[in-house]
């Protein structure tokens, strides 16, 4: 850098409008990005745009291009602005905490720094995540990781990160129930793994006994005991009858719509007839649970009049046209993606879309015009699909029916509503279903028909009763027609070479098949020795189990052997349904996956301008990962809420005896599911009996080392309720039944080292 001029007295002369020789650029030329960054880093006098212009001698006509250059550098993340001050954007340290977006592509994952001040440091830099094949840590979309960062010499630098550790996601706070006692207050955590904490005097805030609260946890005293401080009162589950609030907050499920989303939904206008086929004369009907508030699918069938398809059927399935109201990139769309799906509890529904959309504009109400995406399917007399086509239509539902109502009509007991519908509408529907069911049985999907219990609540939100609704033919009819429509969606998009989200269900893994074979062997039943299994192999063993009165045991183990269904941008078929290709099309009100499929069909078939864009395909793997996660989160929330409701109900039956069956076997004890309520409880291994009990994995059983007394998965048992923890949703039982006597393991147990539990004699 050139030295400032010196006066005759030897003191430096203050520099005014001096341009360093090293900073000078050719007349009419702009400085390079590197020169600007160097000046910001090494020239103390440079604070803003004017200083940079002075340093580089930018004058006259060059000022406008210079301003544009600085703006481009700011947009590129090279420089950061704070009011009128410019500086080089901050760079990432060599080791930092990163967050991988839930929508990131698993095949090309990107991440962002977890802590970054955009106002001071400029736009967040993007980090490409590399995971070598032999990596010890393999992160996934949605993970928070500690990563080692490297960068190149490019401007701006390109960052690459390798995960060193997957970190727990920070919670907004711990959740628990306030309980008052003689010493003040304590917090009962909803997480079963956490212990109770005291709430010091003055840290209770406005919370009262029984309130669900959010707390900060601090350590205090010489023993560093955890103390809770109430930061937010969420509500009182007991008084408000909303036990589901616990799961919503514990699993961080959004259940309040932002004002912007509500405002956008209220501003949406009804879609007219323009650009749609008019199908209002077709007598569609909706068949749903009696309590349903939204109706997203309607059906109609008729005999095929084509002389080439004698005895055939034409089935129409119309689905609410959510894509007409929820446009890509809108506030509604972003919120629907965030939620991924609706969540259903006994006491409430947390919808994916606001009521204005789900219960009004997109609900196929009786007697009202509704825009729909519809598929017309032609089936032969053998039930095999011959042809199909998709249409964007307007329908008017002729009737709203409940499953039980439609079934009663077809069983010869119609009511005032269904009596006029039996001949023109219901009979053709049942005839079409009969043919489709025959084709389904020939296809041979997995026939694992487990009972599904429904919790009925009182007005105060407590459990009134638990019952198993009968599995009606009306249920199967709707299910079969929805499956057929979903298959048509996948086939059409593949035919149009359109990327899509598949609903996939992988074949069972080899280890699970080995475990199933070992278990069935302990019951003296055989199973295919090949790893190339089909659903028919499982159906055969389920049939044999039913004939030998071992249905519950075998059904439980067959269920455990199955992979979990998920969403994927790649197709590997649906094993359970025994289908080569399958997509979700029929419930866009409550599943984001279906909305994605609707948009793809609109674009592929040129049915409007509100479909998907070609560039959206790159984001499908990330979307699939995200909505698979939200689906699992919803299932967990529903299960946790049911557990808490049932534990609350069972707390009034302490000491009572119940019949149940063993639903799980672990080294630490047995899980038992009660027959009447479906409530799950635990029996510690130490209380099983007066023997050493060994966990034998291949038999899914605990077996007494001396007596050979065996307690095996699926067996019926009698238990006594000893303890109930409603907040945690946990029950503890005492086993009263004797086990079956078998040959003791004698050290020859399973492939793994067995675990031992010293039992205590049961009290009869």
XYZ file of C-alpha atoms in Angstrom, residues 270-737:
468
model
C -65.720 -20.826 -5.012
C -64.663 -22.469 -8.285
C -67.289 -22.308 -11.003
C -68.124 -24.605 -13.907
C -65.725 -23.030 -16.397
C -63.179 -25.435 -17.845
C -64.827 -28.512 -16.281
C -66.973 -31.354 -17.495
C -70.484 -31.233 -16.042
C -71.183 -34.502 -14.193
C -73.897 -33.135 -11.925
C -76.535 -35.487 -13.345
C -74.605 -38.548 -12.185
C -76.027 -39.703 -8.817
C -72.796 -39.835 -6.849
C -73.018 -40.748 -3.144
C -70.572 -40.347 -0.284
C -70.199 -43.227 2.212
C -68.251 -42.300 5.344
C -68.236 -42.796 9.113
C -71.373 -41.348 10.691
C -69.273 -38.740 12.542
C -67.407 -37.500 9.423
C -67.443 -33.739 8.888
C -65.620 -33.691 5.561
C -66.328 -35.845 2.536
C -63.469 -35.996 0.052
C -64.609 -38.950 -2.099
C -67.849 -39.854 -3.861
C -68.678 -42.931 -5.958
C -71.099 -44.039 -8.643
C -71.342 -47.203 -10.749
C -73.388 -48.496 -13.629
C -73.508 -51.524 -15.868
C -71.328 -51.169 -18.965
C -73.455 -50.930 -22.116
C -70.545 -51.703 -24.421
C -71.384 -54.961 -26.282
C -67.692 -55.872 -26.111
C -67.842 -55.884 -22.296
C -70.918 -57.946 -21.459
C -71.435 -58.162 -17.703
C -68.893 -55.393 -17.165
C -69.109 -52.339 -14.948
C -68.163 -48.670 -15.136
C -67.084 -47.164 -11.810
C -66.680 -43.443 -11.229
C -64.648 -42.101 -8.288
C -64.746 -38.331 -7.728
C -62.266 -36.709 -5.348
C -62.379 -33.170 -3.953
C -60.335 -30.869 -6.201
C -58.121 -29.357 -3.495
C -55.566 -28.232 -6.100
C -58.112 -25.718 -7.396
C -57.931 -23.849 -4.085
C -54.482 -24.603 -2.673
C -51.906 -23.276 -5.126
C -48.185 -24.145 -5.031
C -46.155 -21.710 -2.944
C -49.181 -20.150 -1.224
C -49.486 -19.811 2.543
C -52.070 -22.617 2.478
C -49.706 -24.858 0.544
C -46.746 -24.214 2.839
C -48.824 -24.937 5.943
C -50.255 -28.116 4.400
C -46.725 -29.287 3.591
C -45.543 -28.468 7.110
C -48.329 -30.567 8.642
C -48.093 -33.311 6.016
C -51.408 -34.848 7.000
C -54.375 -34.517 9.307
C -54.148 -36.085 12.772
C -57.146 -37.903 14.250
C -57.777 -38.185 17.990
C -60.828 -39.456 19.890
C -61.526 -35.907 21.101
C -60.536 -33.799 18.089
C -59.156 -33.669 14.576
C -56.105 -31.575 13.729
C -56.705 -30.910 10.020
C -54.082 -30.384 7.348
C -56.159 -27.556 5.872
C -58.411 -24.924 7.514
C -62.116 -25.712 7.858
C -62.994 -23.222 5.123
C -61.219 -25.594 2.702
C -61.631 -29.053 4.276
C -65.171 -28.824 5.656
C -66.662 -26.358 3.203
C -65.295 -25.715 -0.295
C -63.687 -29.152 -0.713
C -66.271 -31.244 1.105
C -68.493 -33.083 -1.381
C -71.710 -32.067 0.327
C -75.061 -33.496 -0.610
C -76.938 -31.360 -3.135
C -74.146 -28.805 -3.654
C -71.938 -28.226 -6.714
C -68.351 -29.241 -6.014
C -65.230 -29.218 -8.237
C -63.650 -32.651 -8.409
C -60.862 -34.692 -9.943
C -62.551 -37.855 -11.178
C -61.488 -41.165 -12.661
C -63.729 -43.311 -14.859
C -62.793 -47.004 -14.666
C -64.096 -49.828 -16.833
C -64.059 -53.347 -15.379
C -64.827 -56.636 -17.037
C -67.223 -59.191 -15.577
C -64.163 -60.822 -13.985
C -63.371 -57.601 -12.101
C -60.188 -56.858 -14.032
C -59.715 -53.241 -15.091
C -59.853 -52.744 -18.849
C -59.532 -48.988 -19.181
C -59.564 -45.743 -17.245
C -59.463 -41.996 -17.809
C -59.142 -38.888 -15.609
C -61.429 -35.852 -15.828
C -61.741 -32.464 -14.153
C -65.424 -32.151 -13.383
C -68.200 -30.622 -11.318
C -70.417 -33.058 -9.397
C -73.415 -32.780 -7.098
C -73.633 -35.560 -4.506
C -77.087 -37.177 -4.430
C -76.812 -38.463 -0.852
C -74.582 -38.556 2.223
C -74.578 -42.052 3.731
C -72.910 -43.681 6.720
C -71.282 -47.119 6.352
C -73.847 -48.761 8.627
C -76.711 -47.045 6.800
C -75.597 -48.214 3.347
C -74.915 -51.735 4.618
C -78.329 -51.989 6.273
C -79.977 -50.958 3.012
C -78.185 -53.705 1.105
C -79.053 -56.188 3.865
C -82.745 -55.509 3.260
C -83.284 -52.882 5.969
C -83.329 -49.518 4.178
C -84.402 -46.322 5.919
C -86.238 -43.342 4.486
C -83.037 -41.986 2.935
C -81.688 -45.203 1.404
C -84.937 -46.827 0.259
C -85.109 -44.782 -2.999
C -81.377 -45.359 -3.597
C -81.199 -49.149 -3.404
C -82.144 -50.008 -6.999
C -80.660 -47.094 -9.019
C -77.480 -46.446 -6.999
C -76.537 -48.970 -4.310
C -77.259 -52.182 -6.203
C -74.985 -51.256 -9.180
C -72.250 -50.235 -6.699
C -72.440 -53.597 -4.916
C -72.497 -55.455 -8.226
C -69.332 -53.702 -9.383
C -67.685 -54.349 -6.040
C -68.548 -58.058 -6.253
C -66.587 -58.343 -9.500
C -63.707 -56.230 -8.162
C -63.550 -58.326 -4.981
C -63.211 -61.510 -7.035
C -60.261 -59.980 -8.901
C -58.760 -58.824 -5.603
C -58.958 -62.315 -4.116
C -57.299 -63.720 -7.225
C -54.535 -61.089 -6.931
C -53.967 -62.167 -3.331
C -53.064 -59.100 -1.233
C -51.993 -59.620 2.366
C -55.125 -60.584 4.300
C -54.167 -59.288 7.736
C -57.514 -58.089 9.044
C -56.756 -56.983 12.625
C -59.542 -55.520 14.792
C -59.501 -51.734 15.141
C -60.808 -50.398 18.452
C -62.618 -47.087 18.727
C -62.672 -45.020 21.923
C -65.988 -43.332 22.684
C -65.757 -40.304 24.976
C -68.151 -38.635 27.367
C -68.883 -34.927 27.047
C -66.139 -34.167 29.601
C -63.531 -35.949 27.471
C -63.243 -39.087 29.623
C -63.625 -42.591 28.227
C -67.197 -43.866 28.104
C -66.446 -47.166 26.400
C -64.217 -48.912 23.892
C -65.657 -51.006 21.104
C -64.579 -52.767 17.933
C -66.763 -51.593 15.023
C -67.859 -54.460 12.779
C -65.976 -54.797 9.508
C -68.739 -54.299 6.957
C -68.875 -55.044 3.265
C -69.538 -51.313 2.797
C -66.086 -50.615 4.254
C -64.485 -53.060 1.836
C -66.390 -51.585 -1.113
C -65.060 -48.083 -0.506
C -61.580 -49.432 0.198
C -61.464 -51.454 -3.038
C -62.677 -48.582 -5.202
C -60.191 -46.162 -3.645
C -57.341 -48.634 -4.214
C -58.359 -48.973 -7.859
C -58.389 -45.165 -8.286
C -54.948 -44.908 -6.686
C -53.539 -47.521 -9.050
C -54.977 -45.598 -12.012
C -53.215 -42.424 -10.854
C -49.841 -44.166 -10.700
C -50.337 -45.848 -14.076
C -51.368 -42.601 -15.776
C -48.437 -40.588 -14.460
C -45.974 -43.319 -15.414
C -47.512 -43.484 -18.893
C -47.092 -39.707 -19.207
C -43.469 -39.952 -17.960
C -44.398 -37.642 -15.104
C -42.404 -37.852 -11.838
C -44.662 -38.739 -8.921
C -44.850 -39.729 -5.274
C -45.469 -43.445 -4.875
C -46.960 -45.128 -1.854
C -44.537 -48.010 -1.381
C -44.364 -51.029 0.901
C -41.156 -53.016 0.688
C -40.844 -56.789 0.942
C -40.059 -58.130 4.433
C -36.366 -58.149 5.303
C -34.425 -61.390 5.616
C -33.882 -61.048 9.379
C -37.593 -60.584 10.000
C -38.400 -63.620 7.879
C -35.931 -65.719 9.878
C -37.541 -64.533 13.117
C -40.996 -65.412 11.771
C -39.877 -68.907 10.698
C -38.325 -69.552 14.116
C -41.466 -68.399 15.885
C -43.765 -70.500 13.711
C -41.469 -73.478 14.274
C -42.064 -73.146 18.031
C -45.789 -73.497 17.231
C -45.029 -76.511 15.007
C -45.982 -74.526 11.903
C -43.888 -74.122 8.744
C -43.280 -71.200 6.407
C -41.659 -70.787 2.999
C -37.888 -71.190 3.178
C -37.363 -68.834 0.254
C -36.585 -65.149 0.750
C -38.667 -64.393 -2.373
C -41.962 -64.429 -0.488
C -45.338 -63.231 -1.722
C -48.406 -62.122 0.255
C -49.991 -65.506 -0.529
C -47.319 -67.207 1.618
C -48.438 -65.153 4.613
C -52.120 -65.677 3.835
C -51.626 -69.436 3.844
C -50.025 -69.455 7.281
C -52.706 -67.068 8.593
C -55.385 -69.485 7.355
C -53.676 -72.434 9.052
C -53.348 -70.447 12.281
C -57.062 -69.657 12.219
C -57.898 -73.342 11.769
C -55.632 -74.282 14.708
C -56.916 -71.522 17.041
C -53.569 -69.678 16.973
C -54.752 -66.751 14.895
C -53.867 -63.932 17.308
C -50.346 -65.234 17.938
C -49.525 -65.670 14.273
C -51.234 -62.436 13.157
C -49.158 -60.431 15.655
C -45.904 -61.948 14.412
C -46.836 -61.612 10.720
C -47.576 -57.940 11.341
C -44.162 -57.483 12.970
C -42.455 -59.095 10.000
C -43.766 -56.453 7.594
C -41.890 -53.347 6.481
C -43.460 -49.957 7.129
C -45.274 -48.326 4.229
C -43.935 -44.912 3.215
C -43.788 -42.362 0.413
C -41.047 -42.439 -2.192
C -40.108 -40.762 -5.454
C -38.834 -44.164 -6.583
C -41.096 -47.131 -7.127
C -40.493 -50.503 -5.548
C -44.100 -51.624 -5.422
C -46.586 -52.249 -2.648
C -46.006 -55.680 -1.143
C -49.048 -55.714 1.149
C -51.485 -54.893 -1.649
C -49.514 -57.058 -4.113
C -49.385 -54.202 -6.610
C -46.538 -53.182 -8.911
C -47.353 -49.472 -8.730
C -49.445 -47.475 -6.308
C -49.967 -43.799 -5.454
C -52.216 -41.889 -3.062
C -54.847 -39.911 -4.964
C -58.074 -40.201 -2.969
C -57.616 -37.968 0.125
C -56.059 -34.588 -0.747
C -58.001 -32.913 2.093
C -56.005 -34.840 4.683
C -52.802 -36.003 2.929
C -50.261 -33.772 1.201
C -49.083 -36.702 -0.932
C -52.471 -36.838 -2.658
C -52.337 -33.118 -3.437
C -48.936 -33.626 -5.104
C -50.415 -36.447 -7.223
C -53.412 -34.283 -8.203
C -51.112 -31.498 -9.382
C -49.028 -33.954 -11.380
C -52.161 -35.299 -13.113
C -53.348 -31.766 -13.931
C -50.033 -30.986 -15.602
C -49.605 -34.362 -17.341
C -53.136 -34.358 -18.792
C -53.283 -30.593 -19.450
C -56.310 -30.135 -17.196
C -55.446 -26.615 -16.039
C -52.716 -24.178 -15.091
C -52.681 -25.004 -11.374
C -50.670 -28.215 -11.624
C -47.038 -28.922 -10.834
C -43.996 -27.464 -12.583
C -41.307 -29.595 -14.261
C -38.685 -28.279 -11.843
C -40.739 -29.595 -8.891
C -39.482 -33.116 -9.642
C -36.144 -32.416 -7.963
C -37.898 -31.798 -4.653
C -39.970 -34.997 -4.625
C -37.463 -37.137 -2.651
C -37.359 -34.509 0.091
C -41.148 -34.184 0.134
C -41.485 -37.970 0.377
C -39.084 -38.077 3.318
C -40.870 -35.226 5.099
C -44.430 -36.496 4.756
C -43.367 -40.024 5.703
C -42.002 -38.487 8.901
C -45.154 -36.458 9.604
C -47.239 -39.593 9.029
C -45.220 -41.537 11.603
C -45.482 -38.562 13.968
C -49.266 -38.551 13.596
C -49.481 -42.290 14.264
C -47.353 -41.881 17.392
C -49.498 -38.978 18.609
C -52.694 -40.962 18.094
C -51.258 -43.990 19.898
C -49.931 -41.921 22.814
C -53.274 -40.169 23.230
C -55.167 -43.465 23.240
C -52.721 -44.822 25.837
C -53.294 -41.801 28.098
C -57.069 -41.921 27.754
C -57.144 -45.637 28.538
C -54.727 -45.273 31.464
C -56.967 -42.520 32.828
C -59.971 -44.809 32.441
C -58.191 -47.813 33.988
C -57.072 -45.779 37.018
C -60.590 -46.265 38.371
C -60.218 -50.062 38.280
C -57.160 -50.623 40.475
C -56.847 -54.211 41.700
C -59.338 -55.570 39.187
C -58.698 -58.680 37.073
C -58.684 -58.561 33.276
C -58.324 -60.916 30.364
C -55.756 -60.094 27.710
C -53.007 -61.472 25.548
C -49.264 -61.073 25.420
C -48.583 -58.425 22.767
C -44.820 -58.113 23.225
C -41.894 -59.958 24.781
C -38.613 -58.299 25.747
C -35.700 -59.136 28.022
C -37.181 -56.916 30.710
C -40.690 -58.382 30.716
C -44.016 -58.870 28.974
C -46.438 -56.430 27.382
C -50.102 -57.369 27.677
C -53.052 -55.931 25.726
C -56.417 -56.205 27.433
C -59.180 -57.854 25.435
C -62.042 -55.495 26.259
C -60.366 -52.070 26.024
C -57.142 -52.713 24.102
C -55.199 -50.976 26.892
C -51.516 -51.949 26.977
C -49.592 -52.626 30.175
C -46.284 -54.072 31.310
C -45.321 -56.980 33.549
C -41.689 -56.776 34.777
C -39.764 -60.021 34.334
C -38.855 -60.004 38.031
C -42.537 -60.586 38.925
C -43.262 -63.487 36.571
C -42.787 -66.403 38.991
C -40.447 -68.358 41.249
C -37.894 -69.178 38.579
C -35.139 -67.679 36.443
C -36.784 -66.584 33.206
C -34.821 -66.514 30.002
C -35.748 -64.451 26.952
C -35.717 -66.800 23.939
C -35.852 -64.629 20.849
C -36.721 -67.265 18.261
C -39.808 -68.245 20.259
C -40.684 -64.684 21.282
C -41.074 -66.003 24.813
C -39.834 -65.899 28.386
C -39.069 -69.452 29.582
C -38.309 -70.588 33.106
C -34.837 -72.116 33.288
C -35.849 -74.733 35.851
C -39.574 -75.274 35.296
C -39.811 -74.695 31.550
C -42.803 -72.429 32.161
C -43.274 -70.411 28.979
C -45.038 -67.091 28.332
C -45.185 -66.539 24.580
C -46.290 -63.778 22.234
C -50.004 -63.948 21.473
C -50.989 -66.190 24.411
C -54.127 -65.392 26.393
C -53.473 -64.463 30.026
C -55.247 -63.130 33.115
C -53.734 -60.095 34.850
C -54.424 -57.787 37.773
C -53.991 -54.009 37.497
C -51.441 -52.766 40.046
C -50.566 -49.252 38.850
C -51.850 -46.627 36.406
C -50.010 -43.455 35.308
C -52.451 -41.481 33.119
C -50.045 -38.677 32.219
C -47.469 -41.145 30.929
C -50.135 -43.462 29.512
C -48.606 -46.413 31.352
C -50.106 -49.403 33.187
C -48.430 -52.100 35.297
C -49.963 -55.552 35.662
C -49.462 -58.614 37.791
C -49.612 -61.897 35.887
C -52.089 -64.404 37.360
C -52.001 -67.124 34.681
